[in-house]
Tab-separated table of C-alpha atoms in Angstrom:
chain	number	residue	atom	x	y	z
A	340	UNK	CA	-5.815	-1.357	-11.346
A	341	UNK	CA	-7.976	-2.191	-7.851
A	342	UNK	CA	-9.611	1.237	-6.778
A	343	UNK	CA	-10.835	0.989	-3.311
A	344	UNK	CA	-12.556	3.989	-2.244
A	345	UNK	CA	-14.945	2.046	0.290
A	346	UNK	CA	-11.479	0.552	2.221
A	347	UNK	CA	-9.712	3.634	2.195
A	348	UNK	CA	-12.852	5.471	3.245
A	349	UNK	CA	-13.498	2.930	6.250
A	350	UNK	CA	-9.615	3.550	7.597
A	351	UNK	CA	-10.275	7.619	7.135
A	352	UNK	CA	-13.535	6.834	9.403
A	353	UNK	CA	-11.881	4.964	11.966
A	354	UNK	CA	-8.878	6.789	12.401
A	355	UNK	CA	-11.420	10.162	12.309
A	356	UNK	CA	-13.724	8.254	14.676
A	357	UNK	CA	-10.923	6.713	17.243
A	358	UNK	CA	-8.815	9.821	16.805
A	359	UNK	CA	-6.024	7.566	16.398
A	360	UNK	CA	-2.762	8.191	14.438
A	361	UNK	CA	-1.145	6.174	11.498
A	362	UNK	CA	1.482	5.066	13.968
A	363	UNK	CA	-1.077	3.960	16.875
A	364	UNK	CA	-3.311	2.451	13.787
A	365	UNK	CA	0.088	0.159	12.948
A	366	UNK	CA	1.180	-0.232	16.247
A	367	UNK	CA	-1.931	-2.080	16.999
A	368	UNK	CA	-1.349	-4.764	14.409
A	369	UNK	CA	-4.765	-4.376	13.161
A	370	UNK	CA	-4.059	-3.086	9.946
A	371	UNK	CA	-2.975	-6.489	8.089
A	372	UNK	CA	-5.243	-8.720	9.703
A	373	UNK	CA	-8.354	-5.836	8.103
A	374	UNK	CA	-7.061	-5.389	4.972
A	375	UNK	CA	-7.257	-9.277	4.227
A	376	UNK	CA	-10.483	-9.649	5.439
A	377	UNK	CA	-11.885	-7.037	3.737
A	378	UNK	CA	-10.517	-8.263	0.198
A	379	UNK	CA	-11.744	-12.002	1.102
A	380	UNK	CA	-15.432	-10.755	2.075
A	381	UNK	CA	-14.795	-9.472	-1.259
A	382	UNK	CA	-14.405	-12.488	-3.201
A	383	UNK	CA	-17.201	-13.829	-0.786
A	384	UNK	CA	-19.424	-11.269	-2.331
A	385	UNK	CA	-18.758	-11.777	-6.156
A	386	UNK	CA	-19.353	-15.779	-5.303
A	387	UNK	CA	-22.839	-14.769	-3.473
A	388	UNK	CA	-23.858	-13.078	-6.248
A	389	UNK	CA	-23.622	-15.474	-8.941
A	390	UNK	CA	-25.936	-18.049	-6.806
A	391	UNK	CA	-29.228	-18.486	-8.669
A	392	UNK	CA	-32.891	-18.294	-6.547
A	393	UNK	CA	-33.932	-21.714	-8.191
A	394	UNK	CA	-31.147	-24.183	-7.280
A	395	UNK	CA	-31.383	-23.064	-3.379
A	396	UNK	CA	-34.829	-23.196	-3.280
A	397	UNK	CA	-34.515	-26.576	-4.889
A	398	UNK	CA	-32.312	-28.072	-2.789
A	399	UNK	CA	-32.717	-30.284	0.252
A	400	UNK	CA	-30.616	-28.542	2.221
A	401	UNK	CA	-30.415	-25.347	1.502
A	402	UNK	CA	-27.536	-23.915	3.806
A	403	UNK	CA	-25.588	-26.532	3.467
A	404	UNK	CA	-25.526	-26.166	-0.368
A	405	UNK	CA	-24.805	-22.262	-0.023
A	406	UNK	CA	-22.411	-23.417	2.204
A	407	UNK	CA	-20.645	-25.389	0.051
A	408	UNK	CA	-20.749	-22.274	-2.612
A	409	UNK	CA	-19.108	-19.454	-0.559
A	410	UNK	CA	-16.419	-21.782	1.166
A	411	UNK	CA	-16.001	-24.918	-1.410
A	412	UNK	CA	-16.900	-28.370	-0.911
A	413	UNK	CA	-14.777	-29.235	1.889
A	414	UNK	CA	-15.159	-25.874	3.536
A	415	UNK	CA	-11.425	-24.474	1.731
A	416	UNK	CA	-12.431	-21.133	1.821
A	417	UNK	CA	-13.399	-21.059	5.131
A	418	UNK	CA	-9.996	-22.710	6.384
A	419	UNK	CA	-8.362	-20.730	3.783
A	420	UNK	CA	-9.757	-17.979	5.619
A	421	UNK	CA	-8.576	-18.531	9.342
A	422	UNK	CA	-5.448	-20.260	8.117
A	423	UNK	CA	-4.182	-17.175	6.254
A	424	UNK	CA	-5.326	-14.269	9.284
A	425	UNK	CA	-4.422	-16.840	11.834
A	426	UNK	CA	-1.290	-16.885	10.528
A	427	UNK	CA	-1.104	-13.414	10.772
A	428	UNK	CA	-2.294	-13.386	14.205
A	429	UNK	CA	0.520	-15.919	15.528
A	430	UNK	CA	3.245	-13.993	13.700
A	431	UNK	CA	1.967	-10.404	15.779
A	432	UNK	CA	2.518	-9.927	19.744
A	433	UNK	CA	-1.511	-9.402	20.006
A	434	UNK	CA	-2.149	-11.055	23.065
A	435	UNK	CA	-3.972	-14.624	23.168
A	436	UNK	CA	-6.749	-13.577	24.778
A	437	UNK	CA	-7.543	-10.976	21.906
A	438	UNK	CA	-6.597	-13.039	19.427
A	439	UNK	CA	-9.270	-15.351	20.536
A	440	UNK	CA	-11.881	-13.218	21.041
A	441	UNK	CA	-11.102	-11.781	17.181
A	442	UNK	CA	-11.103	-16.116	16.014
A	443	UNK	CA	-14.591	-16.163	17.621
A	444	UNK	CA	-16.212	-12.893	15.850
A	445	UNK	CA	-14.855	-14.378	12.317
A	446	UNK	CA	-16.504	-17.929	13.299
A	447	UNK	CA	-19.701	-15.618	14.368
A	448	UNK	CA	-19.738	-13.863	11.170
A	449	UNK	CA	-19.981	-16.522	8.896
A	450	UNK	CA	-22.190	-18.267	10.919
A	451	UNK	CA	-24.577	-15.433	10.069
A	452	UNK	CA	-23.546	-14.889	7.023
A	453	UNK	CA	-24.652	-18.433	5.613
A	454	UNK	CA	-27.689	-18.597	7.614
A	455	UNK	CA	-28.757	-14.870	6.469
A	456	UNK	CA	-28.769	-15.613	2.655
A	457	UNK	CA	-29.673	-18.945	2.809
A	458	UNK	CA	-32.920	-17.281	4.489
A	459	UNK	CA	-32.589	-14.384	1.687
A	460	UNK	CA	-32.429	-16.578	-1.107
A	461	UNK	CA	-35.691	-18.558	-0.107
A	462	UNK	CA	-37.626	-15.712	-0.403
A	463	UNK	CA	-39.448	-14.534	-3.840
A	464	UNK	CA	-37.860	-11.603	-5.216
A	465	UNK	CA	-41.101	-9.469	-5.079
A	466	UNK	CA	-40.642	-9.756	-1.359
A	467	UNK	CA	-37.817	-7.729	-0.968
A	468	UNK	CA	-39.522	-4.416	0.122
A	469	UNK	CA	-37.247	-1.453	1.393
A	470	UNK	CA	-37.872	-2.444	5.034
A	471	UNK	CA	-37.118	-5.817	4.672
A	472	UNK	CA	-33.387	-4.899	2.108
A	473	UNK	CA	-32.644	-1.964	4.588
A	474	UNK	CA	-32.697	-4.558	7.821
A	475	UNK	CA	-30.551	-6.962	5.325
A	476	UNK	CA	-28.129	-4.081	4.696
A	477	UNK	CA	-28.085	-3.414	8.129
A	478	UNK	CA	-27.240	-6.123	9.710
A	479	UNK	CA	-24.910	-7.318	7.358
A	480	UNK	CA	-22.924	-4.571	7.842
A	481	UNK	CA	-23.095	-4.251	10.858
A	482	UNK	CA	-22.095	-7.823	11.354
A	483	UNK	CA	-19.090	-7.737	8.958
A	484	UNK	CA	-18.287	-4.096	10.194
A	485	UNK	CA	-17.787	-5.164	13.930
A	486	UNK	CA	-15.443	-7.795	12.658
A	487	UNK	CA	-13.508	-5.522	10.308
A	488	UNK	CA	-13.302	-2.891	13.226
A	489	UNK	CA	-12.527	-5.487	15.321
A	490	UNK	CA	-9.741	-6.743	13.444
A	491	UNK	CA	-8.402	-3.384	13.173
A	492	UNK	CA	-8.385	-2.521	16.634
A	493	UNK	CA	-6.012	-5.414	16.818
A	494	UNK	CA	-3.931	-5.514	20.401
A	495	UNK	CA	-6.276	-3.451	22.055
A	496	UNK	CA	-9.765	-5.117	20.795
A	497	UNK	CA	-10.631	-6.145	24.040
A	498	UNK	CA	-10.576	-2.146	25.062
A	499	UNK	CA	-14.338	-0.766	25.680
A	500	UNK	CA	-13.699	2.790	24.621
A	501	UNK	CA	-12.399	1.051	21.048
A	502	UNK	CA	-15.470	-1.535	20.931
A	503	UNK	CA	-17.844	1.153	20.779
A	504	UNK	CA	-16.864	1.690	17.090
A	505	UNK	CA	-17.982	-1.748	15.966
A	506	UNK	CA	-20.971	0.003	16.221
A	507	UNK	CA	-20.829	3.712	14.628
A	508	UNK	CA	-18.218	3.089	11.984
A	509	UNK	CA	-20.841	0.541	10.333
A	510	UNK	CA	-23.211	3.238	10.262
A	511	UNK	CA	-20.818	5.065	7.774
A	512	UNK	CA	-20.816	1.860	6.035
A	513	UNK	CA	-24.514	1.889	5.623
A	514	UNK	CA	-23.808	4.845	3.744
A	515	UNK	CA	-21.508	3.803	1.282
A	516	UNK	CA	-23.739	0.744	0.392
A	517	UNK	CA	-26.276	2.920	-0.500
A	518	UNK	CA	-24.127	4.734	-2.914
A	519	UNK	CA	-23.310	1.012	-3.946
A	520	UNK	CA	-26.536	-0.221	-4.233
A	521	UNK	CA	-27.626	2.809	-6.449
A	522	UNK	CA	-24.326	1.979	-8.886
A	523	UNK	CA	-25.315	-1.605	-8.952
A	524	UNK	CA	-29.094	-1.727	-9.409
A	525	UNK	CA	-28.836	-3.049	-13.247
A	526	UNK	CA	-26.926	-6.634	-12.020
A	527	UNK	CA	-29.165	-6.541	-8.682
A	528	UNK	CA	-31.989	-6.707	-10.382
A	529	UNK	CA	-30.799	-8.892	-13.147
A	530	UNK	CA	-29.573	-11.713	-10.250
A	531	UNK	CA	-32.665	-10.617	-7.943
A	532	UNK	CA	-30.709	-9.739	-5.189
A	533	UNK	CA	-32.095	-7.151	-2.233
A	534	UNK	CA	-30.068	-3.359	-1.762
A	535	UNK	CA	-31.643	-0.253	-0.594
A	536	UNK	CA	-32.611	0.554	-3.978
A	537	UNK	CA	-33.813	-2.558	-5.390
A	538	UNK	CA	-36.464	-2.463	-2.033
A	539	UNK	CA	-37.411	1.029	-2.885
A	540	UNK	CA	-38.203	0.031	-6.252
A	541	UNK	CA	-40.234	-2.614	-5.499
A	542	UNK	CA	-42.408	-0.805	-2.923
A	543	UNK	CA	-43.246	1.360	-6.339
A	544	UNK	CA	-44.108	-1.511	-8.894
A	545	UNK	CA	-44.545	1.108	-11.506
A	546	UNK	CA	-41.382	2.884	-10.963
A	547	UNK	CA	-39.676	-0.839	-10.801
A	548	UNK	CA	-41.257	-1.475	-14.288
A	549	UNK	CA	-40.025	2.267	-15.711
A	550	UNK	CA	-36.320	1.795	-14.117
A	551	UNK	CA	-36.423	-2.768	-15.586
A	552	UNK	CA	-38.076	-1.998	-18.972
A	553	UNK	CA	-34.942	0.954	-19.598
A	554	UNK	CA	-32.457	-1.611	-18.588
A	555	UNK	CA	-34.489	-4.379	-20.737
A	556	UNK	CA	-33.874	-1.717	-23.816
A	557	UNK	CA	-30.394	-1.142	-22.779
A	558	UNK	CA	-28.880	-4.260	-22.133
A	559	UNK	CA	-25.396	-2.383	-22.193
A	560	UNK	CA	-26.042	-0.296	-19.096
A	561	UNK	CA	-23.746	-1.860	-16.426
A	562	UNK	CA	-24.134	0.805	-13.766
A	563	UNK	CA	-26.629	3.536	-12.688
A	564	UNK	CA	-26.257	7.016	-11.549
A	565	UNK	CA	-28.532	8.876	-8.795
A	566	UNK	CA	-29.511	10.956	-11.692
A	567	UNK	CA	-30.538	8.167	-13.790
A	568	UNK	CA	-32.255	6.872	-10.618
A	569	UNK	CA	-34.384	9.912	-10.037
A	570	UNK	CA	-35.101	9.996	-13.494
A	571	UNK	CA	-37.154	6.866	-13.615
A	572	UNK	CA	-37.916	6.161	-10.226
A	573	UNK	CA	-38.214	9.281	-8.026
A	574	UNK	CA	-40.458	8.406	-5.111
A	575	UNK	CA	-37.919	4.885	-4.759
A	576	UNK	CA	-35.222	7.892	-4.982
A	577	UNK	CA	-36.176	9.832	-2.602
A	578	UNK	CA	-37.166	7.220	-0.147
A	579	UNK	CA	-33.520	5.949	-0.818
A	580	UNK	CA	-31.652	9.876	-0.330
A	581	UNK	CA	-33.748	9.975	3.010
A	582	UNK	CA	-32.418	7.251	4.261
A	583	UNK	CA	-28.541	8.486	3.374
A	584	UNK	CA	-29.275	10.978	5.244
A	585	UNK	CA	-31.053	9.912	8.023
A	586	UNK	CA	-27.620	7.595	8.623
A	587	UNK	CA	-25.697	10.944	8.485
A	588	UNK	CA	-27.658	12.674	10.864
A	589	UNK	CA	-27.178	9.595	12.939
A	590	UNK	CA	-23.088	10.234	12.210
A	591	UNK	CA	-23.704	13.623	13.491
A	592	UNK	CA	-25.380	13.148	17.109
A	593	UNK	CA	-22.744	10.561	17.585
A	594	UNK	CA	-19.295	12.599	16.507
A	595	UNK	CA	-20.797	15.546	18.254
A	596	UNK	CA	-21.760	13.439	21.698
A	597	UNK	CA	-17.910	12.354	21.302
A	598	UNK	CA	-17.131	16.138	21.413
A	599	UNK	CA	-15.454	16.044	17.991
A	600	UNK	CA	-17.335	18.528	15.801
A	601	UNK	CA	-14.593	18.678	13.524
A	602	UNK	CA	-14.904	15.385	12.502
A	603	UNK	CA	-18.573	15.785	12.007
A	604	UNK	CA	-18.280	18.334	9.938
A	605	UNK	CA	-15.539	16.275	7.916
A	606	UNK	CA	-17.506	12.662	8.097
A	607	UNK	CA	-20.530	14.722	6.730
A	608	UNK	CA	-18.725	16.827	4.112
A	609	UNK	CA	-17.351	13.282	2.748
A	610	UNK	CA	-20.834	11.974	2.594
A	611	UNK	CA	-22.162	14.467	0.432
A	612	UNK	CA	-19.329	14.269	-1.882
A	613	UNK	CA	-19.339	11.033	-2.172
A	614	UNK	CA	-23.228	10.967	-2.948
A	615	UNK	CA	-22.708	13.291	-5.665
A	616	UNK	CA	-18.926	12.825	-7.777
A	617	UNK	CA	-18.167	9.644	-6.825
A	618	UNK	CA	-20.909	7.793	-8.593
A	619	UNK	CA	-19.974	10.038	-12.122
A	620	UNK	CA	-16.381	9.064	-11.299
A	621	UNK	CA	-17.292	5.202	-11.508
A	622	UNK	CA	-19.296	5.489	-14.281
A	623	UNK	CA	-16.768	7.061	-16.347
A	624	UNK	CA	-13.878	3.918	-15.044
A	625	UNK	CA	-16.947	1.373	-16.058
A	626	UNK	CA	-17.003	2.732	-19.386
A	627	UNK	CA	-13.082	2.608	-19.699
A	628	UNK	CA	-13.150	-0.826	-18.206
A	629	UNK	CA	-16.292	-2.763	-15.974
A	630	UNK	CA	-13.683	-4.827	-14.132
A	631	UNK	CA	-12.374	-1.738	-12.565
A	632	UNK	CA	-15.679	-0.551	-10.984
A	633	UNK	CA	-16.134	-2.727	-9.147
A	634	UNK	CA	-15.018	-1.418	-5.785
């Protein structure tokens, strides 16, 4: 069982957002070429966060080594990567001057990708304030999002009305880490890795000590709730919810610029939901099984 509420939820987005149907979706050729590069920036994920602080910080060369994590020795992921989607791309009637320009943004994006947490994982963890994990959050979203929209604009990437959402459907992404971030603070803080929440906490060293010394006691606890948030930490809670929300008012302004208040009102009803029963739903699948929570 692979539940995927954040893949489904970016598709509902974009096809709210571009106001395309399923058939114009498919007919671009997109749809493939995103749903394999979301799963493998997946995997990328799960390898990034098993790197420990000490052995990049000891090493000589530090991107190189983190490097040679994410994409193997000889780079097999990385070829893996562009042999599998390029594949793909040769096999579809995009034309070659998209498919190029969609090559080039996955070459970009894991340019940046090794040179942001090669940078990240330098750092002590105390130095992860909320301003410093939001700007990581938000630019690696952004980053991967543009690609991901990108990919799923297929033929008609190169079209400036469709480009435009590389850079609002992120913004909806932005929310859905948060919700993420909240889930996962007990392993974020246990590999030292920077979220939304994690920064929060740390710009509150009390509430950071409340929130570590519960999951110290509770060594069981896999994921947390924005109740169980609040409960320990509410000033990093609330500096975390205004945030959310600040990205849905930005949702707003845009959907209702676009002259589609329908799908403001739909983007924003989503939002809340998903704040609120979607975080209860994945802690009752963790319980049943932790492999399956982790979307």
């Amino acid at each position: 069982i692979r539940i995927r509420p954040r893949f489904i939820g970016a598709l509902a987005a974009y096809a709210t957002l571009s106001n395309l149907k399923k058939n114009d979706i498919l007919e671009n050729e997109g749809l493939p070429l995103f749903r394999l590069m979301w799963f493998l920036g997946s995997a990328q994920d799960d390898l990034i966060d098993e790197i420990h602080h000490n052995t990049i910080k000891d090493s000589e060369n530090p991107k190189k080594l983190l490097q040679q994590t994410i994409f193997g020795k000889n780079r097999q992921f990385y070829q893996a990567v562009f042999t599998v989607i390029g594949k793909e791309l040769n096999n579809s009637s995009i034309p070659i001057d998209a498919r190029t320009h969609l090559k080039q943004k996955m070459a970009q994006w894991y340019d940046f990708l090794t040179t942001q947490e090669t940078e990240v994982l330098s750092r002590d963890f105390r130095e992860y304030s909320f301003l410093y994990s939001r700007e990581y959050r938000e630019r690696q979203n952004r980053n991967v999002g543009s690609v991901l929209v990108a990919l799923l604009n297929g033929r008609n990437c190169m079209d400036p009305e469709l480009q435009k959402l590389e850079e609002i459907v992120p913004t909806l992404s932005y929310r859905t880490q948060i919700i993420d971030d909240i889930a996962d603070l007990p392993e974020d803080i246990r590999s030292q890795r920077p979220s939304y929440a994690v920064g929060a906490l740390l710009d509150y060293p009390d509430e950071f000590d409340s929130l570590n010394n519960f999951l110290i006691a509770n060594p069981s606890v896999g994921k947390i709730t924005p109740e169980q948030f609040k409960k320990y930490a509410r000033k990093s809670s609330d500096v975390v919810i205004a945030q959310y929300e600040s990205y849905g008012e930005q949702l707003r302004k845009y959907t209702e610029s676009q002259g589609t208040e329908a799908a403001s009102k739909l983007l924003n009803s989503i939002g809340q939901s998903a704040f609120t029963v979607f975080p209860i739903v994945r802690d009752l699948i963790y319980k049943i099984n932790p492999k399956w929570a982790n979307f």
